[in-house]
Coordinates of C-alpha atoms in Angstrom, one line a residue:
X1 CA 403.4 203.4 277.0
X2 CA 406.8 204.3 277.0
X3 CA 405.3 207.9 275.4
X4 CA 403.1 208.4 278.3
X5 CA 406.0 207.9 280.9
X6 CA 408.1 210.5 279.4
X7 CA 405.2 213.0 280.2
X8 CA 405.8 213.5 283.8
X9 CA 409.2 214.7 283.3
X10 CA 408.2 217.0 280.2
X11 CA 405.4 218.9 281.3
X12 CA 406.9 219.4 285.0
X13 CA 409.4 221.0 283.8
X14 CA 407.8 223.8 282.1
X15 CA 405.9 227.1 283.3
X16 CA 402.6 226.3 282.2
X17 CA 402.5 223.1 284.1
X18 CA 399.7 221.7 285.6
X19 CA 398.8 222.9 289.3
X20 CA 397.4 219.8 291.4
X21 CA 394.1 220.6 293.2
X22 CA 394.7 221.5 296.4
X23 CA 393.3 218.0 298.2
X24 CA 396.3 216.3 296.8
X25 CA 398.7 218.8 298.6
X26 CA 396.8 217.4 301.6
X27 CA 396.5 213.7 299.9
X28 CA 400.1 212.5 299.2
X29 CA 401.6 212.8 302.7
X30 CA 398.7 211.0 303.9
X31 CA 399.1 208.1 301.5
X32 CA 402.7 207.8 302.1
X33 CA 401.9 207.9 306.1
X34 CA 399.2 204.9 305.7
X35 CA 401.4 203.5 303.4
X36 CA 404.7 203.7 305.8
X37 CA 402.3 202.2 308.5
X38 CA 401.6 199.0 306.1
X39 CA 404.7 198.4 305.9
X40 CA 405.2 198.3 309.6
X41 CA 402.3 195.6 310.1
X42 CA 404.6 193.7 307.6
X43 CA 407.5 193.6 308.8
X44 CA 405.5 192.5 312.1
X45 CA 403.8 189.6 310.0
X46 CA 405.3 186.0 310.6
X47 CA 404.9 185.1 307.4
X48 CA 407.2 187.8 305.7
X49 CA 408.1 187.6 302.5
X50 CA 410.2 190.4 300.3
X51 CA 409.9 188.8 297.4
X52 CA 406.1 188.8 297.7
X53 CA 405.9 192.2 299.3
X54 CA 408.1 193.7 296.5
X55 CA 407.4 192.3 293.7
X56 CA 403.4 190.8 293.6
X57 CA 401.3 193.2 291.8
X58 CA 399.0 192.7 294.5
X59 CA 401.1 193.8 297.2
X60 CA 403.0 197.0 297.4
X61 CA 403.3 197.3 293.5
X62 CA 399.6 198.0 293.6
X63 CA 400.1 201.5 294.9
X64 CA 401.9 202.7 292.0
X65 CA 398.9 202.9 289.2
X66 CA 397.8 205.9 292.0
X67 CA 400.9 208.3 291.2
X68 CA 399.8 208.0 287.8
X69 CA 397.2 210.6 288.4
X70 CA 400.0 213.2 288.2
X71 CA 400.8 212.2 285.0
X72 CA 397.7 212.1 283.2
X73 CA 396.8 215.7 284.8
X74 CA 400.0 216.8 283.3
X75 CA 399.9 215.5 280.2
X76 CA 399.6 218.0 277.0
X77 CA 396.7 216.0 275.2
X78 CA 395.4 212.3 274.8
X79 CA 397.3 211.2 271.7
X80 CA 399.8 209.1 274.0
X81 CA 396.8 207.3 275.7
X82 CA 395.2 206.8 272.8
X83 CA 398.4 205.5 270.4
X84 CA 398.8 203.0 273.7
X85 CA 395.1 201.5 273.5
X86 CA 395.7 201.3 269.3
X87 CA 398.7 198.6 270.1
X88 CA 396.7 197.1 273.0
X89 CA 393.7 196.4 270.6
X90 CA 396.2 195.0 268.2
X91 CA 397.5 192.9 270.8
X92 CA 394.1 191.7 271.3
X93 CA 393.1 191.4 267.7
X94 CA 396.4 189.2 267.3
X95 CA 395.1 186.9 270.7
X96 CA 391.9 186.4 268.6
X97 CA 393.1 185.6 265.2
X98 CA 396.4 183.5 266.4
X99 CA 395.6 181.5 268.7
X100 CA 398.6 179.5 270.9
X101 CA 398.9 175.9 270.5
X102 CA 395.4 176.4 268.8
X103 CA 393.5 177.7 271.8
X104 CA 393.0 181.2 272.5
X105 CA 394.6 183.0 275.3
X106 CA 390.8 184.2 277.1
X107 CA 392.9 186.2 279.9
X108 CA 394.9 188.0 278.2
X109 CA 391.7 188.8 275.7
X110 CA 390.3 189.9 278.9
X111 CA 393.4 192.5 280.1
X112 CA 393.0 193.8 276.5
X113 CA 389.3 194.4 276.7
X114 CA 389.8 196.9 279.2
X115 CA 391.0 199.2 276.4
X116 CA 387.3 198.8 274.7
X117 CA 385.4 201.4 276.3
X118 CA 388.0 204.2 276.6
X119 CA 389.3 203.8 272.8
X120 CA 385.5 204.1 271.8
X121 CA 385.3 207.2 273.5
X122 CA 388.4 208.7 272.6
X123 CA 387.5 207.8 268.9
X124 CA 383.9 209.2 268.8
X125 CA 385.6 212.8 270.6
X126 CA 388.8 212.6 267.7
X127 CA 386.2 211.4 265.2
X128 CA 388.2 208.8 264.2
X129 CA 388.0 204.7 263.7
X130 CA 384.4 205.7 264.8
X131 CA 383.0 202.3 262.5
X132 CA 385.7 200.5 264.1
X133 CA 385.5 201.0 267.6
X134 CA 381.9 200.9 267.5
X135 CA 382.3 197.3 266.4
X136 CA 384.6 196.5 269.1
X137 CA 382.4 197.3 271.2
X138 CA 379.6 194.8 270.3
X139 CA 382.5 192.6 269.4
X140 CA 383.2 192.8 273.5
X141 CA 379.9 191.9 274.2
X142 CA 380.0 188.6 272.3
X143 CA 383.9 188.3 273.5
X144 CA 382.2 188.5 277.1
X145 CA 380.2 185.3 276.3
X146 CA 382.8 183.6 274.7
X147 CA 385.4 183.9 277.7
X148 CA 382.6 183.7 280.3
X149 CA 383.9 186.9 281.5
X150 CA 380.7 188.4 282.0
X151 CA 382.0 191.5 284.1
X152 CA 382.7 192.8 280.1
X153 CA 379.6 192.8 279.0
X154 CA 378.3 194.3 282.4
X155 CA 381.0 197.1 282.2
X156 CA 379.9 198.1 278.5
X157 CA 376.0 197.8 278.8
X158 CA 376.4 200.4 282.2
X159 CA 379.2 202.6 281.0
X160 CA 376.4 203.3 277.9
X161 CA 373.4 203.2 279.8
X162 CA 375.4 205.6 282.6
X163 CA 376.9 208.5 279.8
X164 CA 373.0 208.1 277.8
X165 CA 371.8 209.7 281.5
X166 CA 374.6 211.9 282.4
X167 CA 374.1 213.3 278.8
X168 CA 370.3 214.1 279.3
X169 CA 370.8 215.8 282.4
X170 CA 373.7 217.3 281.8
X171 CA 372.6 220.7 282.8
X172 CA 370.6 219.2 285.6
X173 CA 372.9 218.8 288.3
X174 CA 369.9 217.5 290.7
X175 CA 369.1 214.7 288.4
X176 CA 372.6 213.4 288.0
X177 CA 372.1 213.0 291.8
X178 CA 369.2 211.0 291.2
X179 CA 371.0 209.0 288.4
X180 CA 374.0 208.3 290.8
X181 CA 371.2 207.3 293.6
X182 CA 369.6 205.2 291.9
X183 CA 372.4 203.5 290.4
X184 CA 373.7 202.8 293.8
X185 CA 370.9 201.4 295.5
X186 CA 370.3 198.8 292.4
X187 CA 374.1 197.8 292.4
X188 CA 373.4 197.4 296.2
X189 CA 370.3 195.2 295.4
X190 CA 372.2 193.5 292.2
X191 CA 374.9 192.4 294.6
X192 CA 372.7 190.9 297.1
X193 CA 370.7 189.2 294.9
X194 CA 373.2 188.3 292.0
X195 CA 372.4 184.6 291.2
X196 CA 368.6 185.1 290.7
X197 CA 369.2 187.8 288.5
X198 CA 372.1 186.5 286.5
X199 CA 369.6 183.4 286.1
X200 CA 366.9 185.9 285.3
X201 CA 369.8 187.6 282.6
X202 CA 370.6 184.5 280.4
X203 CA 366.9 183.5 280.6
X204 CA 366.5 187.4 278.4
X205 CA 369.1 186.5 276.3
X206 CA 368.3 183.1 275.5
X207 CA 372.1 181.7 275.8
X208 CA 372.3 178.9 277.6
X209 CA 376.2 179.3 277.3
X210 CA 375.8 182.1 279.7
X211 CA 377.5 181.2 283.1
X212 CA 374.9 182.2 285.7
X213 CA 376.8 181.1 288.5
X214 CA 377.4 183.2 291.6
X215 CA 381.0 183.7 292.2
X216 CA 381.1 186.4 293.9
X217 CA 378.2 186.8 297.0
X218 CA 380.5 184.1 299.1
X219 CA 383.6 186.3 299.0
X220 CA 381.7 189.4 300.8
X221 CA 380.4 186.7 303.4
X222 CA 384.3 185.1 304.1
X223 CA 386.2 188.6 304.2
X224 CA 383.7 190.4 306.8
X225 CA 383.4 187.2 308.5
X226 CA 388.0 187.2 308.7
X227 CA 388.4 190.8 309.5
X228 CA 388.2 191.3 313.3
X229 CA 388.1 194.7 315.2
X230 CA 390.6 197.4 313.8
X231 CA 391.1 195.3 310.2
X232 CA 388.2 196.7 309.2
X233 CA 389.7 200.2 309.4
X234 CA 392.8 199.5 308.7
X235 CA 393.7 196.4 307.3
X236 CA 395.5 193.5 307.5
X237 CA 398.6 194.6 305.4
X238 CA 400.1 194.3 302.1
X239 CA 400.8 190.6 302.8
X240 CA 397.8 190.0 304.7
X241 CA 395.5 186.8 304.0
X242 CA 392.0 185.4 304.9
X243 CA 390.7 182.0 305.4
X244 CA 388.3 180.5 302.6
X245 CA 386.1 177.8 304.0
X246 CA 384.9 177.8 300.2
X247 CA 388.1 176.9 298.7
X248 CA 389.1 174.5 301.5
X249 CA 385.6 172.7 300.9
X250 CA 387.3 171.8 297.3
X251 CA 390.0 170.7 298.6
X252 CA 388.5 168.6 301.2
X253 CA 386.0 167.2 299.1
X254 CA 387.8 166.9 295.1
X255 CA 391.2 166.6 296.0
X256 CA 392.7 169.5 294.3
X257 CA 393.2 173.2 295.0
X258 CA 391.3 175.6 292.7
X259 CA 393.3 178.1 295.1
X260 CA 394.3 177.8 298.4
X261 CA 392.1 178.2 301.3
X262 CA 394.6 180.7 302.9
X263 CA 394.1 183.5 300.1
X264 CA 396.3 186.7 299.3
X265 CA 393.8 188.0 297.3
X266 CA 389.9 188.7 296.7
X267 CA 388.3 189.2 293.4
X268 CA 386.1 191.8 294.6
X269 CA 388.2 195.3 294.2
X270 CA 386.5 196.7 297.1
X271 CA 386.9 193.4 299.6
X272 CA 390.6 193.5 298.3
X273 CA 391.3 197.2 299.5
X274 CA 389.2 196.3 302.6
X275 CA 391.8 193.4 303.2
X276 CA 395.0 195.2 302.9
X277 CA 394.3 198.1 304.6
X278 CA 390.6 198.4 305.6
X279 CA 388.2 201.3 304.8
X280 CA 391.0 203.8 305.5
X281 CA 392.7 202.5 302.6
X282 CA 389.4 202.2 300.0
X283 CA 388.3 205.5 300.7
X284 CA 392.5 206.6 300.3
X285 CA 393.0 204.3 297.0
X286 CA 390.1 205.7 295.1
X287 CA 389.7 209.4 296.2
X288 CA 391.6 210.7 293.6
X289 CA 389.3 209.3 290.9
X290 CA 385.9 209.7 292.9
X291 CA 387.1 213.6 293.0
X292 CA 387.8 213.6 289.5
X293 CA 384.5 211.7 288.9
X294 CA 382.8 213.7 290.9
X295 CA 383.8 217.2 289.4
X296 CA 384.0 215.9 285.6
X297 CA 380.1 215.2 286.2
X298 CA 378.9 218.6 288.1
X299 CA 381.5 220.2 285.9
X300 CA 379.5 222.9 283.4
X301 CA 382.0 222.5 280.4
X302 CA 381.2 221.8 277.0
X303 CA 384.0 219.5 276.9
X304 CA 382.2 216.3 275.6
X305 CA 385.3 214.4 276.6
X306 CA 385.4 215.4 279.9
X307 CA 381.9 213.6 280.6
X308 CA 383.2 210.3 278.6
X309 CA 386.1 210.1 281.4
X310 CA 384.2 210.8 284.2
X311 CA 381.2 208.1 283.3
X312 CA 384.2 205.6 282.5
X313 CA 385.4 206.1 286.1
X314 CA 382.0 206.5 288.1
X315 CA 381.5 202.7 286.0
X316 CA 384.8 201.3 287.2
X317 CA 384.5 202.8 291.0
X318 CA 380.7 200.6 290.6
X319 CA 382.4 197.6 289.4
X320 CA 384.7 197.3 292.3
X321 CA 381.4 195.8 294.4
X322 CA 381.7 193.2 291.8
X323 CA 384.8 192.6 290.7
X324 CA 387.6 194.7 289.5
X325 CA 390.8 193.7 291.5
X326 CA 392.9 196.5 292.3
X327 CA 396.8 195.6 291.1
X328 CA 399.3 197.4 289.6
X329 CA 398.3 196.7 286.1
X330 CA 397.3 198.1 283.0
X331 CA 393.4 198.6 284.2
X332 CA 394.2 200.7 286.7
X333 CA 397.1 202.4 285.0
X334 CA 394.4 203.7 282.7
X335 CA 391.7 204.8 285.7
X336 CA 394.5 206.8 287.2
X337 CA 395.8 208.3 283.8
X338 CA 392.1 209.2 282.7
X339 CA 391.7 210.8 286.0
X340 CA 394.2 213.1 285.9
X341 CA 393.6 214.0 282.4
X342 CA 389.9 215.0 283.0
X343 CA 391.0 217.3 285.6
X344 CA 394.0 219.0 283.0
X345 CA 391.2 219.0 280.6
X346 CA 388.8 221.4 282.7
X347 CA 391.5 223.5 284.4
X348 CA 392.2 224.3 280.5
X349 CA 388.8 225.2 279.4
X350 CA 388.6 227.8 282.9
X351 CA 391.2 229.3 281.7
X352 CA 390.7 230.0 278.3
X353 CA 388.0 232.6 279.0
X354 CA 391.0 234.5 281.0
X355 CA 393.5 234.0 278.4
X356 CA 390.7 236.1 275.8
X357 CA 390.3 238.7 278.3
X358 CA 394.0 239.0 278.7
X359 CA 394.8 238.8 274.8
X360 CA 392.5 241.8 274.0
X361 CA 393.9 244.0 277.1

């Protein structure tokens, strides 16, 4: 990682840098604006905590994976990405095969296996490890079932059945409307109706390991129900909470906190956003990838890599209905990184046609 740090620094410094799109111009002053005003409702909160504020991942630390962007779309190619995913899969592959105190570490199995789907990609666009990241993948699937952290398996099947679409209308632009439709309104209905048809899911399968409990439809009812007028717009704050009659049932009736029925954070990446700083803050936190997403997939390149980013981000924006916590961590270190480098990626490809025109002048 240290590799793709260093970029920032390099590529700025050159002439042939890379020229953000002109909605970031607009963009950064009004992050840091919304961001300054956060910090305001903070310091305002009874409950104030530096440490917390500073230092939790969750908190303020969350906003840095978003100035990655600039990096990736500076970067000169993917090598540094993909030599960083290689030692995170090793990582991983040493979780699996040495286990501590002769149980395996399932989270940090489950950080590493968000490494899966981009080194496939990367490997089927360098051609290489093709064998091997193909059986990662189906190794993630079973992982998924082994860890009972079914949002892997869920990320893989629609990251493939997603790019299998995109690819067959990729000249089609009014299908891939369609595809992104349709996609939508069964998340919407997947969401709403999630027990029945994780039930209906391991019933398919036939593994009656498969957890088809719902944790996730009460969260959605206990944020909406906390926020109160203007928190829905804008938030509660970095250190803002909300109350969980869920978790204080536990405690009231087994005696024991599973987590504490004031909470700092929510599972669901979109409920979490919503939390901190209301829609004004979810719409903020992810337009830099939904623009990338959106004109990696209505993009006309040939650039096969370019349509492997922007279905790996169009799968994560979906998964933040479900889960997908938004923290300053690897994960979204990645998104932002990806993001960026999709854009770099088709800015180079426009220009090549101008460089030929300009060579034979």
């Amino acid at each position: 990682m240290y590799e793709i740090f260093n970029v920032y620094t390099a590529s700025t410094s050159g002439i042939d840098s890379f020229k953000m799109p002109v909605f970031y111009q607009f963009y950064v002053p009004v992050l840091f604006v919304f961001i300054s005003s956060l910090l305001i409702k903070d310091l305002m909160n009874p409950n104030l905590n530096w440490v917390t504020l500073l230092n939790n991942p969750y908190s303020l630390l969350s906003v840095g994976s978003i100035f990655l962007f600039v990096v990736g779309a500076n970067m000169d190619d993917i090598m540094p990405i993909y030599k960083s995913l290689q030692v995170v899969l090793f990582v991983f592959v040493l979780v699996l095969l040495l286990p501590v105190f002769g149980k395996v570490k399932y989270y940090q199995g489950y950080v590493c296996a968000n490494a899966f789907i981009p080194f496939f990609f990367i490997s089927l666009y360098l051609k290489r490890y093709v064998v091997f990241s193909w059986g990662l993948l189906i190794g993630g699937l079973y992982f998924s079932n082994l860890s009972d952290y079914r949002i892997i398996a869920m990320r893989i099947l629609l990251f493939v059945g997603l790019y299998i679409a995109f690819s067959i209308c990729k000249k089609m632009n009014f299908l891939k409307v369609i595809v992104i439709l349709v996609t939508g309104f069964c998340l919407y209905h997947f969401i709403a109706n999630l027990g029945d048809i994780l039930f209906l899911f391991k019933d398919i399968i036939g593994v009656k390991s498969f957890d088809d409990v719902d944790t996730r439809g009460f969260l959605w009812t206990e944020v909406f129900g906390d926020l109160q007028g203007s928190e829905f717009i804008f938030g509660k704050g970095f250190l803002g909470t909300y109350f969980s009659e869920y978790f204080l049932m536990i405690l009231i009736h087994f005696q024991t906190y599973a987590d504490h029925y004031e909470r700092f954070s929510v599972e669901v990446g979109f409920l979490q956003l919503l939390l901190k700083g209301g829609f004004f803050w979810y719409f903020l936190y992810i337009a830099p990838i939904f623009y990338a997403f959106v004109k990696g997939i209505f993009w006309n390149g040939n650039n096969r890599l370019v349509l492997f980013i922007s279905t790996f981000l169009f799968t994560e924006l979906l998964l933040m209905f479900i889960e997908n916590n938004p923290y300053f961590s690897f994960q979204y270190s990645l998104i932002f990184l990806l993001a960026g480098y999709s854009l770099k990626l088709m800015k180079q490809e426009q220009d090549v046609p101008v460089l030929k025109e300009e060579t034979s002048q």
